[in-house]
Amino acid sequence: DGSYMYFSRNTTGVGTVRAYNFLKSDVLTLAAQSPTGLNSPSGIRYKSNQVYVADTGNNRIVVYNAPALTVANTWTNATNT
């Protein structure tokens, strides 16, 4: 929506995705390492109010709704959940 910049960080397999809000000058954590979280995120894309994250350590794509920052969908090994 133009108010956020999304970015990922991967440190030794522990991954996070964050959103920087330009209007409020703050950073929100979108996703972090957990049993159901990200493992080695390697790419991120924003399109049509959704954030797509390549979660390479878990062999999946995770889609988040923006700006609500909720999980919209996941694809694992070509399956949609």
PDB file of C-alpha atoms in Angstrom:
ATOM      1  CA  ASP A   1       0.000   0.000   0.000  1.00  0.00           C
ATOM      2  CA  GLY A   2       3.033   2.273  -0.091  1.00  0.00           C
ATOM      3  CA  SER A   3       3.205   2.735   3.679  1.00  0.00           C
ATOM      4  CA  TYR A   4       5.298  -0.363   4.325  1.00  0.00           C
ATOM      5  CA  MET A   5       8.610  -1.807   3.219  1.00  0.00           C
ATOM      6  CA  TYR A   6       8.892  -5.562   3.726  1.00  0.00           C
ATOM      7  CA  PHE A   7      12.237  -7.259   4.287  1.00  0.00           C
ATOM      8  CA  SER A   8      13.605 -10.602   5.429  1.00  0.00           C
ATOM      9  CA  ARG A   9      16.663 -11.509   7.398  1.00  0.00           C
ATOM     10  CA  ASN A  10      18.309 -14.894   7.670  1.00  0.00           C
ATOM     11  CA  THR A  11      20.987 -15.568  10.255  1.00  0.00           C
ATOM     12  CA  THR A  12      22.277 -19.164  10.325  1.00  0.00           C
ATOM     13  CA  GLY A  13      18.908 -20.604   9.363  1.00  0.00           C
ATOM     14  CA  VAL A  14      16.824 -18.442  11.692  1.00  0.00           C
ATOM     15  CA  GLY A  15      14.582 -16.247   9.598  1.00  0.00           C
ATOM     16  CA  THR A  16      12.373 -13.276  10.205  1.00  0.00           C
ATOM     17  CA  VAL A  17      10.228 -11.103   7.975  1.00  0.00           C
ATOM     18  CA  ARG A  18       9.564  -7.550   9.072  1.00  0.00           C
ATOM     19  CA  ALA A  19       7.532  -4.612   7.859  1.00  0.00           C
ATOM     20  CA  TYR A  20       8.787  -1.053   8.237  1.00  0.00           C
ATOM     21  CA  ASN A  21       5.935   1.456   8.470  1.00  0.00           C
ATOM     22  CA  PHE A  22       7.003   4.731   6.864  1.00  0.00           C
ATOM     23  CA  LEU A  23       4.117   6.671   8.389  1.00  0.00           C
ATOM     24  CA  LYS A  24       4.786   5.599  11.989  1.00  0.00           C
ATOM     25  CA  SER A  25       8.553   4.991  11.701  1.00  0.00           C
ATOM     26  CA  ASP A  26       8.298   1.608  13.400  1.00  0.00           C
ATOM     27  CA  VAL A  27       9.088  -2.006  12.555  1.00  0.00           C
ATOM     28  CA  LEU A  28       6.632  -4.885  12.922  1.00  0.00           C
ATOM     29  CA  THR A  29       7.709  -8.530  12.982  1.00  0.00           C
ATOM     30  CA  LEU A  30       5.643 -10.373  10.405  1.00  0.00           C
ATOM     31  CA  ALA A  31       7.054 -13.848  10.968  1.00  0.00           C
ATOM     32  CA  ALA A  32       9.854 -15.390  12.964  1.00  0.00           C
ATOM     33  CA  GLN A  33      11.510 -18.737  13.568  1.00  0.00           C
ATOM     34  CA  SER A  34       9.196 -21.176  15.370  1.00  0.00           C
ATOM     35  CA  PRO A  35       7.931 -24.738  14.831  1.00  0.00           C
ATOM     36  CA  THR A  36       5.478 -23.349  12.265  1.00  0.00           C
ATOM     37  CA  GLY A  37       7.539 -20.277  11.363  1.00  0.00           C
ATOM     38  CA  LEU A  38      10.221 -19.495   8.842  1.00  0.00           C
ATOM     39  CA  ASN A  39      13.469 -21.348   8.272  1.00  0.00           C
ATOM     40  CA  SER A  40      15.931 -19.620   5.936  1.00  0.00           C
ATOM     41  CA  PRO A  41      13.673 -17.172   4.092  1.00  0.00           C
ATOM     42  CA  SER A  42      15.424 -16.327   0.840  1.00  0.00           C
ATOM     43  CA  GLY A  43      13.051 -14.103  -1.079  1.00  0.00           C
ATOM     44  CA  ILE A  44      10.168 -11.727  -0.558  1.00  0.00           C
ATOM     45  CA  ARG A  45       7.614 -10.139  -2.902  1.00  0.00           C
ATOM     46  CA  TYR A  46       4.689  -7.768  -2.381  1.00  0.00           C
ATOM     47  CA  LYS A  47       1.743  -7.921  -4.783  1.00  0.00           C
ATOM     48  CA  SER A  48      -1.936  -7.032  -4.489  1.00  0.00           C
ATOM     49  CA  ASN A  49      -1.913  -6.521  -0.705  1.00  0.00           C
ATOM     50  CA  GLN A  50      -0.121  -9.797  -0.081  1.00  0.00           C
ATOM     51  CA  VAL A  51       3.471 -10.571   0.904  1.00  0.00           C
ATOM     52  CA  TYR A  52       4.984 -13.755  -0.582  1.00  0.00           C
ATOM     53  CA  VAL A  53       7.947 -15.292   1.255  1.00  0.00           C
ATOM     54  CA  ALA A  54      10.157 -18.096  -0.089  1.00  0.00           C
ATOM     55  CA  ASP A  55      10.728 -20.206   3.036  1.00  0.00           C
ATOM     56  CA  THR A  56      13.504 -22.373   1.607  1.00  0.00           C
ATOM     57  CA  GLY A  57      14.348 -24.232   4.833  1.00  0.00           C
ATOM     58  CA  ASN A  58      10.774 -25.552   4.983  1.00  0.00           C
ATOM     59  CA  ASN A  59      10.426 -25.967   1.195  1.00  0.00           C
ATOM     60  CA  ARG A  60       7.378 -23.748   0.938  1.00  0.00           C
ATOM     61  CA  ILE A  61       5.949 -20.372  -0.008  1.00  0.00           C
ATOM     62  CA  VAL A  62       4.089 -18.482   2.727  1.00  0.00           C
ATOM     63  CA  VAL A  63       1.616 -15.746   1.790  1.00  0.00           C
ATOM     64  CA  TYR A  64       0.726 -13.031   4.291  1.00  0.00           C
ATOM     65  CA  ASN A  65      -2.125 -10.530   4.053  1.00  0.00           C
ATOM     66  CA  ALA A  66      -0.931  -6.940   4.215  1.00  0.00           C
ATOM     67  CA  PRO A  67      -1.129  -4.801   6.188  1.00  0.00           C
ATOM     68  CA  ALA A  68      -2.930  -7.114   8.676  1.00  0.00           C
ATOM     69  CA  LEU A  69       0.170  -9.390   8.698  1.00  0.00           C
ATOM     70  CA  THR A  70      -1.818 -12.621   8.954  1.00  0.00           C
ATOM     71  CA  VAL A  71      -1.080 -15.863   7.090  1.00  0.00           C
ATOM     72  CA  ALA A  72      -3.282 -16.114   4.020  1.00  0.00           C
ATOM     73  CA  ASN A  73      -1.926 -19.300   2.434  1.00  0.00           C
ATOM     74  CA  THR A  74       1.019 -21.677   2.216  1.00  0.00           C
ATOM     75  CA  TRP A  75       2.320 -23.861  -0.575  1.00  0.00           C
ATOM     76  CA  THR A  76       4.487 -26.846   0.310  1.00  0.00           C
ATOM     77  CA  ASN A  77       5.927 -29.098  -2.377  1.00  0.00           C
ATOM     78  CA  ALA A  78       3.365 -27.816  -4.898  1.00  0.00           C
ATOM     79  CA  THR A  79       0.363 -28.298  -2.580  1.00  0.00           C
ATOM     80  CA  ASN A  80      -1.903 -25.516  -1.448  1.00  0.00           C
ATOM     81  CA  THR A  81      -3.001 -25.429   2.226  1.00  0.00           C
TER      82      THR A  81
END
